XYZ file of C-alpha atoms in Angstrom:
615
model
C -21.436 35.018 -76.718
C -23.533 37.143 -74.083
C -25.642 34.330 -73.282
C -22.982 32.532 -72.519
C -21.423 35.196 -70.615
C -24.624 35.767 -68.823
C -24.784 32.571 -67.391
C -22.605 33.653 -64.184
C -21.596 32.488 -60.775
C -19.964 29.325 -61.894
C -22.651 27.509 -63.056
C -20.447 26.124 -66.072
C -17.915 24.992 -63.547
C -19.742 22.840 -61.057
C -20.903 18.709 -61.651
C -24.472 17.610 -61.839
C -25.258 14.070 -60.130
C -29.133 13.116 -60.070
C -28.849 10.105 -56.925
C -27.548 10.817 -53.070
C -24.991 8.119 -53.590
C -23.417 10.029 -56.590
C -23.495 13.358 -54.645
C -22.131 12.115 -51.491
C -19.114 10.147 -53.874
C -18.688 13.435 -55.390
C -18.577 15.061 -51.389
C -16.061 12.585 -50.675
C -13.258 13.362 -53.306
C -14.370 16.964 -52.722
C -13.404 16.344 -49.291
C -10.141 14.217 -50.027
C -8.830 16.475 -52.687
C -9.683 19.928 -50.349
C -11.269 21.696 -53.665
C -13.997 23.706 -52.101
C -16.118 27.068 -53.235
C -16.959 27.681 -57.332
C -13.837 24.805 -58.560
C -15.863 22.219 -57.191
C -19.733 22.958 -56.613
C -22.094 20.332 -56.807
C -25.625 20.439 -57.600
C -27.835 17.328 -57.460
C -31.170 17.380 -59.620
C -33.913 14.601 -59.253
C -33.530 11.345 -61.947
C -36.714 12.459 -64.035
C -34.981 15.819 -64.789
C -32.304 13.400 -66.972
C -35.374 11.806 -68.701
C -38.049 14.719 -69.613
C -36.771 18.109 -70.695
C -38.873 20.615 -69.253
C -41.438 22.496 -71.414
C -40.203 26.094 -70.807
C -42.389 29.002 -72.597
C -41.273 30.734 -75.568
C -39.350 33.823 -75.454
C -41.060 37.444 -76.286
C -42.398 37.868 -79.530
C -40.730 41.181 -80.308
C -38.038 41.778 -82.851
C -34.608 41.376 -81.497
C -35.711 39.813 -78.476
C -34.454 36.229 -77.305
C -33.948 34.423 -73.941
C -30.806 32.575 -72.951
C -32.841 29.332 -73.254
C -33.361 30.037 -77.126
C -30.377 31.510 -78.027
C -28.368 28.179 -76.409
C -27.808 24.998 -78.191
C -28.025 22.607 -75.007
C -29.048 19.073 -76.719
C -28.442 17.392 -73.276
C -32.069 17.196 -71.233
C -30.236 17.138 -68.071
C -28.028 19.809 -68.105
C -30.764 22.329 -70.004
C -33.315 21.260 -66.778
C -30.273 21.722 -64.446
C -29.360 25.183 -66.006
C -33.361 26.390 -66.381
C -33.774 25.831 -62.160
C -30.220 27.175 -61.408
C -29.380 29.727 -63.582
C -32.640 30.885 -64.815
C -31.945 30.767 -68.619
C -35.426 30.991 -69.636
C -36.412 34.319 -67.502
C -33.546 36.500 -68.888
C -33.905 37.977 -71.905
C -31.517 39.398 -74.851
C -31.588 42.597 -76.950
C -29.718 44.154 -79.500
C -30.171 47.295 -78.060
C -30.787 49.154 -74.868
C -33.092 51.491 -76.513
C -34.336 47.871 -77.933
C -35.261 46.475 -74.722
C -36.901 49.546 -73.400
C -38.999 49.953 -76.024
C -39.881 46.353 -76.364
C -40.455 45.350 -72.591
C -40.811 48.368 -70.441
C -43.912 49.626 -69.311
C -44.112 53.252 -67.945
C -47.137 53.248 -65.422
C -49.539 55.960 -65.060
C -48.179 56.691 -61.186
C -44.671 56.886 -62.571
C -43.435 53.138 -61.503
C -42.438 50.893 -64.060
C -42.887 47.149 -65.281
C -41.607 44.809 -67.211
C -44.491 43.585 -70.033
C -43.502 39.877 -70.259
C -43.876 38.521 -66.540
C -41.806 35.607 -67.294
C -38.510 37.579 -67.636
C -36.848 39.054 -64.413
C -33.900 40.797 -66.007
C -33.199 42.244 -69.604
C -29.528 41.622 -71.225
C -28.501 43.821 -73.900
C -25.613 44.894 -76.327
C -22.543 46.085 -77.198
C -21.388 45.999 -73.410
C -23.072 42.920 -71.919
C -25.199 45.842 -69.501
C -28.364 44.904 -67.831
C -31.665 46.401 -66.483
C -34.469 44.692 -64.211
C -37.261 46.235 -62.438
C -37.446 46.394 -58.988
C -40.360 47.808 -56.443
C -41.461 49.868 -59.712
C -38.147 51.567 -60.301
C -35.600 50.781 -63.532
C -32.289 49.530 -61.944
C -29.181 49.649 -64.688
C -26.088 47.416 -63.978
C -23.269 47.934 -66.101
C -21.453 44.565 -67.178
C -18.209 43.197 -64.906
C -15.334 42.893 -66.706
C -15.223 40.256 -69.118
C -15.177 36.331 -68.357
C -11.948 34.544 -69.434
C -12.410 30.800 -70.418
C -10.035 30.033 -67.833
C -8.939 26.734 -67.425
C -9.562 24.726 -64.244
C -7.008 21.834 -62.925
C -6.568 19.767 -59.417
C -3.048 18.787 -58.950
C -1.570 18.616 -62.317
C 0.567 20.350 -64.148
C -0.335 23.786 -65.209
C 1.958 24.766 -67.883
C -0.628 25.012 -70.783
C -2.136 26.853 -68.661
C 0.248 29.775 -68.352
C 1.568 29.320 -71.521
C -2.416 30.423 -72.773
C -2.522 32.869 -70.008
C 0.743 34.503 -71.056
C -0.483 34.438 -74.920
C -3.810 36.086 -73.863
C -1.752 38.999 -72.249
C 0.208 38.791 -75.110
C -2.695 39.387 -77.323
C -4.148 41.660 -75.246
C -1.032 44.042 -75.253
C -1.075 43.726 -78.939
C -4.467 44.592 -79.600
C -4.123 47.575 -76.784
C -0.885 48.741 -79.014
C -3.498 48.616 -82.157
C -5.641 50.284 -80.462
C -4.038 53.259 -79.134
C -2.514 53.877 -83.016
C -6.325 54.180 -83.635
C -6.708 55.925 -80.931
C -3.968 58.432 -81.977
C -5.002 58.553 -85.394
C -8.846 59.234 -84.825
C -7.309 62.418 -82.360
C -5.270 63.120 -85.241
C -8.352 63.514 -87.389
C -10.289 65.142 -84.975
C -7.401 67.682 -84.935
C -7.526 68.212 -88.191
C -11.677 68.682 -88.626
C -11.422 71.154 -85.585
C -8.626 72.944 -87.374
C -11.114 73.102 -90.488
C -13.838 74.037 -88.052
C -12.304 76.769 -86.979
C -10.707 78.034 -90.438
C -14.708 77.978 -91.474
C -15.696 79.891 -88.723
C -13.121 82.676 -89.259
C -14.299 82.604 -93.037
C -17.548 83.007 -91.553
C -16.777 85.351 -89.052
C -15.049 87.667 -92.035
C -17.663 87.242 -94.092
C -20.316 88.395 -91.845
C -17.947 91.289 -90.971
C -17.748 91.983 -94.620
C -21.331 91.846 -95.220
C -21.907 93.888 -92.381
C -19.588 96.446 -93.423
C -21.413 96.583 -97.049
C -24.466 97.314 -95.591
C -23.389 99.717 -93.791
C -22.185 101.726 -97.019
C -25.404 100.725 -98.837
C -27.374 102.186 -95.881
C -25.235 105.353 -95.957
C -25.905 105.371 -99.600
C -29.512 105.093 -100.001
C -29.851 107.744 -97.286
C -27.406 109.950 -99.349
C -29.692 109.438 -102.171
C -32.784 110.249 -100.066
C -30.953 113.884 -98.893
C -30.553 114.390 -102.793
C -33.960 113.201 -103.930
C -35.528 115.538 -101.222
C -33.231 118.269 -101.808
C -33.467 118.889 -105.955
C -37.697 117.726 -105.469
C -37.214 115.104 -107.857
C -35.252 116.140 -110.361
C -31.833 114.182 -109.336
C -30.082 112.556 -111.977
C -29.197 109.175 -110.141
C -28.153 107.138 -112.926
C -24.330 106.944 -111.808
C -25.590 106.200 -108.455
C -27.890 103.453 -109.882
C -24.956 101.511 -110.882
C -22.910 101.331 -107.859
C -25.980 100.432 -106.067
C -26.619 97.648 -108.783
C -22.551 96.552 -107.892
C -22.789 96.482 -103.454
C -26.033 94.628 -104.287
C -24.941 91.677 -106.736
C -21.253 91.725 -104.323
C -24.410 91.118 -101.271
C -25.561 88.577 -103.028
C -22.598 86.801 -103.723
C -21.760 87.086 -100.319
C -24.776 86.207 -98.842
C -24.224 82.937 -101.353
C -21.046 82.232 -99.755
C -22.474 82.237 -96.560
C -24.929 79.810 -96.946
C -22.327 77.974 -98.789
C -19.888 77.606 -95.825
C -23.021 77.458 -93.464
C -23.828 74.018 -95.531
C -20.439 72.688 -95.528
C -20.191 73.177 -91.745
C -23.856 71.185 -90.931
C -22.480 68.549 -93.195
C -19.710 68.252 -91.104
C -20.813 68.333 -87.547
C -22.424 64.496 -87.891
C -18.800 63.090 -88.967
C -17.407 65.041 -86.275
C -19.937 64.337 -83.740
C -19.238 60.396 -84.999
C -15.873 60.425 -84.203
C -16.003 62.032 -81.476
C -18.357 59.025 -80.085
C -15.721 56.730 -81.620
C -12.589 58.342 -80.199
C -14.853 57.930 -76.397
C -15.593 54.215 -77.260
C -12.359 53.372 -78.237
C -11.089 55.388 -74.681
C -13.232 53.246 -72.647
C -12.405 50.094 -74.380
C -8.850 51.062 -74.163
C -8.976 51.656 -70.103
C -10.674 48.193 -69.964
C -7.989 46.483 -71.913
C -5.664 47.825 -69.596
C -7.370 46.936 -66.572
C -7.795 43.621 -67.771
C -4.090 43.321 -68.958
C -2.894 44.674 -65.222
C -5.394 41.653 -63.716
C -3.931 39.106 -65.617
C -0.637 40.312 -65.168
C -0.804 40.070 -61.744
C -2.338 36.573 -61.661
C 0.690 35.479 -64.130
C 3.083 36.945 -61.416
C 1.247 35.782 -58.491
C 1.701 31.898 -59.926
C 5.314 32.667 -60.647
C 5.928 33.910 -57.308
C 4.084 30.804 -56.574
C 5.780 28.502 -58.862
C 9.104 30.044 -57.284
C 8.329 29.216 -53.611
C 7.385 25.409 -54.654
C 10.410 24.953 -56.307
C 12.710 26.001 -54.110
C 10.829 24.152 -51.031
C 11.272 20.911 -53.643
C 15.071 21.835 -54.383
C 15.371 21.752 -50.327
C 13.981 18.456 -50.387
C 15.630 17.327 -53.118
C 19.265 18.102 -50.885
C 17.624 16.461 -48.496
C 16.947 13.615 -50.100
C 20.685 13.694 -51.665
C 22.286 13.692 -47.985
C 19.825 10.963 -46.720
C 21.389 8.809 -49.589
C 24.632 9.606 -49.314
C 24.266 8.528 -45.560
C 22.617 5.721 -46.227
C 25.365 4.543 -48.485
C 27.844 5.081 -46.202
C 26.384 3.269 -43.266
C 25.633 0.418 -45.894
C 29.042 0.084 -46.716
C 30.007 0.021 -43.036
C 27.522 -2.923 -42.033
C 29.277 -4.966 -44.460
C 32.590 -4.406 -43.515
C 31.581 -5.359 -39.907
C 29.562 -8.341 -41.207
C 32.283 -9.268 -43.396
C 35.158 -8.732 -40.223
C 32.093 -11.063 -38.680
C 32.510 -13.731 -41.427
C 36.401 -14.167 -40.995
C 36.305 -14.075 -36.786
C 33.764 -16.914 -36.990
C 35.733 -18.696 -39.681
C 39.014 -18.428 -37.826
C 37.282 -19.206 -34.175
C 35.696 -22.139 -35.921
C 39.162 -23.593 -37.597
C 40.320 -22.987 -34.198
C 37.767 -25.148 -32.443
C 38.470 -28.084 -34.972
C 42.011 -28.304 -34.272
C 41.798 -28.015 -30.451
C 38.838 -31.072 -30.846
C 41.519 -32.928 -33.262
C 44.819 -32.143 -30.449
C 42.428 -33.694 -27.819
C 41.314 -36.558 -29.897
C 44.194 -37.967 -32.042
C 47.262 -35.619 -30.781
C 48.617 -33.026 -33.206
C 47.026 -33.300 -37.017
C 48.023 -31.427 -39.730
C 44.858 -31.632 -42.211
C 42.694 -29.111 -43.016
C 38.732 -29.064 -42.009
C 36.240 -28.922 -44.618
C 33.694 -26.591 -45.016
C 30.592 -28.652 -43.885
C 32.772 -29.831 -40.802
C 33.716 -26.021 -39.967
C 29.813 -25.747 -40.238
C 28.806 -27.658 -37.883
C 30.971 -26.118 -35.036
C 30.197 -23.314 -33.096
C 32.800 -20.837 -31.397
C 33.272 -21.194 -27.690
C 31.330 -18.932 -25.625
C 33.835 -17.042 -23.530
C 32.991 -15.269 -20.654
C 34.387 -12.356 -18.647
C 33.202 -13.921 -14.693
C 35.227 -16.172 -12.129
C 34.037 -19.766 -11.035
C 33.056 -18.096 -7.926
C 30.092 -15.751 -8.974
C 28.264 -18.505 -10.600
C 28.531 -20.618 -7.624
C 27.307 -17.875 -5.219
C 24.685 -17.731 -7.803
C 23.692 -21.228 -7.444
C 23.920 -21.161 -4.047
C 21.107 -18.141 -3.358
C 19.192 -20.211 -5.631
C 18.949 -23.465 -3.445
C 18.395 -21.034 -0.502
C 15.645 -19.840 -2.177
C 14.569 -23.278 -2.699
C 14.608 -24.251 0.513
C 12.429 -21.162 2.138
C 10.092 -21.809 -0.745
C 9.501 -25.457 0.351
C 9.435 -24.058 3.965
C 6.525 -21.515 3.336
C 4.550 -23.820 1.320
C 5.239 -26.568 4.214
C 6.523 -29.652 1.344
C 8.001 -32.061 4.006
C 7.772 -34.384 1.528
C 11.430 -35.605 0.169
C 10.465 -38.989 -2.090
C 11.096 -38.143 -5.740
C 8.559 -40.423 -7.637
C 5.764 -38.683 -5.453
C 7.108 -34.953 -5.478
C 7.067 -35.950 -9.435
C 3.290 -37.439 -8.811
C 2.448 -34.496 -7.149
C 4.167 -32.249 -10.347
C 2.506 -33.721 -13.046
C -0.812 -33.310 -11.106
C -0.063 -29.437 -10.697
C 1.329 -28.868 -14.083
C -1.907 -30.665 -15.262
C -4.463 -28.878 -13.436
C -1.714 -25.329 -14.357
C -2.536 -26.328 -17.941
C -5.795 -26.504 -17.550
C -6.784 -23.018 -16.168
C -3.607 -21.645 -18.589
C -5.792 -22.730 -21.559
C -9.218 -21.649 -19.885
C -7.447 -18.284 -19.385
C -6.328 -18.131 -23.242
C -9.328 -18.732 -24.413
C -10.668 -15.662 -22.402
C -7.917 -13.543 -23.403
C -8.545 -14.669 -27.126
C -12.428 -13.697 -26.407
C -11.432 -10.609 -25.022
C -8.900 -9.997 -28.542
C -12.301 -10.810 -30.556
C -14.306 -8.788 -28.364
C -11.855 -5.648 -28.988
C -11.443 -6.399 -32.323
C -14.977 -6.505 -32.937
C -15.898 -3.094 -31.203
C -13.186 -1.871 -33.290
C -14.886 -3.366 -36.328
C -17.816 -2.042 -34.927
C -17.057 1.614 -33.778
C -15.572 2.263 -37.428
C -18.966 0.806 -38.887
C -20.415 3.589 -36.834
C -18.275 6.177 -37.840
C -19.190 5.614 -41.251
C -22.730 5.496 -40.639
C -22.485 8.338 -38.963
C -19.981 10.232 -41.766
C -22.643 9.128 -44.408
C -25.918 10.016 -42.499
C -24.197 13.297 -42.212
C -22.997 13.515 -45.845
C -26.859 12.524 -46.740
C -28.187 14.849 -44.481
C -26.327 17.736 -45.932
C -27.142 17.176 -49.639
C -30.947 17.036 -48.774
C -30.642 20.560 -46.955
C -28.834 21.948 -49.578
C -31.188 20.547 -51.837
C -34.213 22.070 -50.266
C -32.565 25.056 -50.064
C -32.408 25.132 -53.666
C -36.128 25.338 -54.097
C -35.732 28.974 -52.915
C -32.789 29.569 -54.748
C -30.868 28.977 -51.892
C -27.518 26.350 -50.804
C -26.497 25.765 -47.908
C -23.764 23.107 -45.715
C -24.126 21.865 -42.582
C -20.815 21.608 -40.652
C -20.662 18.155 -38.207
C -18.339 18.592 -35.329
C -18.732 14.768 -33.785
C -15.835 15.580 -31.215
C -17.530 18.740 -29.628
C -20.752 17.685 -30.321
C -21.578 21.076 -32.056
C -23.190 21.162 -35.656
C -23.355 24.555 -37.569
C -24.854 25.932 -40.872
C -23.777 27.957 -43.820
C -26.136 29.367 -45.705
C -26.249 31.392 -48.958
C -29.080 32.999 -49.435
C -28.351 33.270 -53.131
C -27.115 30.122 -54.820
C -25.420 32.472 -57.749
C -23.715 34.636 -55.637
C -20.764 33.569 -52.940
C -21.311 37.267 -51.263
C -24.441 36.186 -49.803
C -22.724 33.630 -47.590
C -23.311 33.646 -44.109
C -22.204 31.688 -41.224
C -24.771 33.278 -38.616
C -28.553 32.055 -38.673
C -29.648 35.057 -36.578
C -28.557 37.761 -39.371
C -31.383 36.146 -41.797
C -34.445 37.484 -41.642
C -37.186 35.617 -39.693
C -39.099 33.809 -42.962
C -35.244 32.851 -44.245
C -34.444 31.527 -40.916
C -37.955 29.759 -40.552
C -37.297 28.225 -44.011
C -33.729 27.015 -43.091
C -34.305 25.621 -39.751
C -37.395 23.668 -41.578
C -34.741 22.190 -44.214
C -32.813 21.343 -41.611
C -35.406 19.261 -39.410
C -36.675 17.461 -42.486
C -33.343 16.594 -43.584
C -32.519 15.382 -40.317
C -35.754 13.720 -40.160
C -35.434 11.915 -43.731
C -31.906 10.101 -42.711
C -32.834 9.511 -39.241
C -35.671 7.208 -40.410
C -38.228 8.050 -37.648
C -41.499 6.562 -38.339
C -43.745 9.869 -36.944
C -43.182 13.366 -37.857
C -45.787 16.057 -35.955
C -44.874 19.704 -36.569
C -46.878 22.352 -35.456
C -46.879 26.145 -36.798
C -44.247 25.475 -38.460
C -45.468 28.470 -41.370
C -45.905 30.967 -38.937
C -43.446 33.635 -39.493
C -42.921 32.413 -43.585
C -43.514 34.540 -46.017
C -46.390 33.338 -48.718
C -43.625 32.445 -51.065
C -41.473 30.557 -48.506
C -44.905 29.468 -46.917
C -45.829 28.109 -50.619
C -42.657 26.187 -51.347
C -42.073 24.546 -47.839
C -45.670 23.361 -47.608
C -45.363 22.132 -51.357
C -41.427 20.372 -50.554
C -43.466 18.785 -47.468
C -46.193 17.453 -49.038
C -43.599 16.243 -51.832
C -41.607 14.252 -48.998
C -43.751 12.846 -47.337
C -45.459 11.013 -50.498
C -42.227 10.016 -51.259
C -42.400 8.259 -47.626
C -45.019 6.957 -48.274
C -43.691 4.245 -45.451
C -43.678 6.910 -43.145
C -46.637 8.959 -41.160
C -46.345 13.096 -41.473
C -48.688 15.300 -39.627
C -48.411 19.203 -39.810
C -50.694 20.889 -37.951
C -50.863 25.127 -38.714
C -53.406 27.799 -39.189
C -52.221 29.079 -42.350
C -55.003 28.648 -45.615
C -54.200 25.467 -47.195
C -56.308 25.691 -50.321
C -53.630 25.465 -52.304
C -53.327 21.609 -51.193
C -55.535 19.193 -53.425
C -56.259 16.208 -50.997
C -56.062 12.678 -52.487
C -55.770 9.056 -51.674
C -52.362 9.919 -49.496
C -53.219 13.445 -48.533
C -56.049 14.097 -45.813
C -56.262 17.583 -44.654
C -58.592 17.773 -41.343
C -60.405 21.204 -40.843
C -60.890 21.265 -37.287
C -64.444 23.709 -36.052
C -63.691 26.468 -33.894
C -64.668 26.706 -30.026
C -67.858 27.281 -28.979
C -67.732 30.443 -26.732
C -70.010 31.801 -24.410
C -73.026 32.959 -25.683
C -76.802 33.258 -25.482
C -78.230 29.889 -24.721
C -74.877 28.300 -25.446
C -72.035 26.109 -24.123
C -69.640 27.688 -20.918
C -65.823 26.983 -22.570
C -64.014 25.434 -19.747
C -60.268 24.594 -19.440
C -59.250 21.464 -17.332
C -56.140 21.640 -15.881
């Protein structure tokens, strides 16, 4: 249970992909869905980490010592290598014990710093509480354990009731067992009460006693120096024999009260250990009582916080819902009007048409009294009736031959002959067709041409989105050699890009959207994962960096010259030179590794070369 407590910051909750293509899928419906932070991390691993289960070392070999690593059952190879470079399962360690731990792993120096004894563990885990120690720059740091983990469920847009139902039967339980534990509570008090009242009654025994004895010494003092006067006085001739025997009596009652004292003195040591045990009991069952209640407050609060929740969604869907009600109600209203109209429509057409037939039979054959058939009423057509005179079409007609006629005028057509204005027609409507269907097929080269930069510019978007996607999982991934995660933040319509960075991957608190507050190895380190994961998915053939391990710690130094040197054998299609004054004997050079030493500069010297600088 506290290893798998102790894993911490989410690592249980986040999905493990070993390809780019998985991880920027995963991006994507991270994206789409807007689940962001701890509910949907990603971490990406490399393939041979799902094939060969790394060989971690064994944990301490002290009693009641363990690492997460052994104490875990974790039969799949991929998620035990994903947990051993993420969480660190196999450098924390578990005791039974503080005292345990100490004992076991601490090392008390000779200057007064202290060390852990197994340099593969960082941080010590121990019992009943879940607490934990570490050792840092020599001095013992104790953190005492958060408040415990809930195995919380997680869900993305579906329904949530089991969810509160368990939450609500966890508080449940919880205000059950807090009930239990307060009558324990109440009843060790109870018997503490009662031990203290014995206490006490012992120690007024005691008290009387001593008082007693005290008090009988007293006489027996007063006593033997009355027989001393006597003895002296009568030169010893003083018959003391009644005296004997009330000296033999105060001493046997001495004894028997000096008996009696050692008596209650032995009845009160074997009491103080049960006392001092419950006391220790009645404090442990205090503390675990105020957590109990803290944690039943918390998840109170959560329950009412998703009620309160709950309650605004509903009511924003039983607003809709009214909505929705109205919006069909209108709807069937107007329905039921069009069809009144078109059915009003039906019968005026019907009538007009009926109409129609009998004026056409009145002008043909005189008055007829037969009915039309429907396929003849279907083949007539209302009369068109309009509201003008005679007159305004006619004016109409006539502005059109005027028009006409200063039309012929301005284009100077003198000629009047039908058959060769016709002539003259067809060739113009020929020669119009002509450049009409050279000017569609331009406009339908122009449609392509659109559609194709359309076609085109969302290619390019995409290529862009996924370059960028790409580019983001390989920093992140870099980052992760450190211990480290990271996003980079594309802003394509300012033309801005900007970085998160958390300097530790376990813990959100560590986020930081400003570059300049890490310090200058951090920032060296970043803005190197950057350029190389720009450089990766921009495919350029050269890469030159110079100094780039200047202001790098040796760790950073180590693991950024190491992730280079990784890369660019991976590229092998690709040319890397890094040029830097930093040792490099660390670097074993080999068939695709060169490493070129260059001499230093001759100065000026005794028989030797000027140094000049052209310029």
């Amino acid at each position: 249970k506290l290893a798998e407590r102790r894993l911490g910051g989410g690592i249980l909750d986040k999905f493990v992909c070993t390809t780019d293509r998985d991880r920027a899928l995963l991006m994507k419906c991270r994206n789409e869905s807007g689940c962001y932070g701890n509910l949907c991390g990603l971490l990406q691993m490399h393939p041979n980490a799902a094939r060969n289960r790394y060989n971690i070392p064994a944990p301490p070999a002290f009693d009641g010592i363990e690492t997460i690593a052994s104490v875990l059952s974790i039969p799949e190879t991929l998620i035990f290598n994903c947990l051993v470079d993420n969480a660190k399962i196999d450098s924390k360690a578990l005791a039974d014990s503080k005292e345990v731990s100490e004992t076991a792993l601490l090392i008390n120096r000779g200057d007064g710093s202290k060390a852990i004894r197994d340099s593969k563990v960082t941080q010590v885990y121990f019992l009943p509480q879940g607490d934990s120690w570490l050792v840092r720059g020599g001095q013992l740091q104790i953190n005492a354990s958060p408040t415990e983990l809930r195995n919380m469920r997680q869900s993305i847009g579906v329904d949530r009731t089991i969810a509160i139902g368990q939450a609500e039967e966890d508080a449940k339980n919880l205000k059950q067992e807090s009930e239990q534990l307060k009558q324990k509570e109440r009843e060790v008090a109870e018997q503490s009460k009662a031990i203290k009242r014995a206490w006490n009654a012992s120690n007024k025994k005691l008290l009387e006693m001593k008082r007693r004895i005290d008090k009988e010494n007293l006489k027996l003092d007063e006593r033997r120096n009355r027989l001393s006067e006597l003895e002296a006085n009568s030169n010893g001739e003083l018959d003391v024999t009644e005296m004997e025997a009330d000296i033999q009596e105060a001493g046997d009652v001495l004894v028997e009260f000096q008996n009696r004292e050692r008596t209650l003195q032995q009845a009160i040591q074997d009491k103080s250990p049960a006392l001092k045990v419950i006391s220790q009991r009645l404090d442990e069952v205090k503390a675990r009582n105020e957590r109990i209640v803290n944690d039943t407050e918390i998840a109170e609060n959560n329950i009412r916080e998703f009620y309160r929740r709950a309650s605004a969604r509903k009511a924003v869907v039983d607003k809709l819902r009214v909505k929705t009600s109205k919006l069909e109600e209108s709807l069937h209203l107007q329905t039921q009007i069009v069809n009144d109209l078109k059915a009003r429509s039906d019968e005026s057409l019907s009538a007009a048409r009926k109409i129609q037939w009998h004026v056409d039979q009145n002008k043909g054959e005189g008055a007829s009294a037969a009915t039309p058939s429907d396929e003849e009423l279907a083949n007539i057509f209302p009369i068109m009736e309009v509201d003008r005179d005679p007159d305004y079409y006619k004016a109409r007609i006539d502005r059109g031959e005027k028009q006409l006629e200063r039309e012929r005028q301005k284009r100077a057509l003198s000629e009047r002959d039908p058959e060769v204005l016709k002539d003259k027609y067809d060739r113009a409507r020929n020669d119009l067709k002509i450049k009409m269907d050279f000017v569609g097929k331009i406009e339908n080269n122009i449609v392509g041409l659109k559609k194709d930069l359309k076609e085109r510019r969302k290619r390019w978007k995409q290529f862009r989105k996924h370059i960028g996607d790409l580019t983001n999982c390989t920093f992140d991934e870099m980052l992760n050699k450190k211990g480290s995660s990271g996003m980079i933040e594309f802003d394509h319509h300012d033309q801005t890009l900007n970085l998160i960075v958390q300097k530790d991957s376990m813990n959100e608190l560590t986020q930081t959207k400003d570059v300049k507050a890490l310090s200058g190895g951090e920032r060296s380190f970043t803005t190197l994962s950057l350029l190389l994961a720009l450089g990766e998915h921009l495919e350029t053939p050269f890469r030159v960096m110079d100094e780039f391990d200047v202001f790098l710690d040796p760790i950073s130094r180590k693991i950024a010259l190491k992730q280079m040197v990784d890369i660019a054998k991976q590229m092998s299609h690709r040319q890397f030179i890094f040029i830097t004054p930093q040792d490099l004997s660390s670097l074993k050079p080999d068939d695709s590794l060169k490493i070129h030493k260059l001499k230093p500069p001759e100065r000026m010297g005794p028989g030797g070369a000027i140094q000049q600088t052209i310029a």
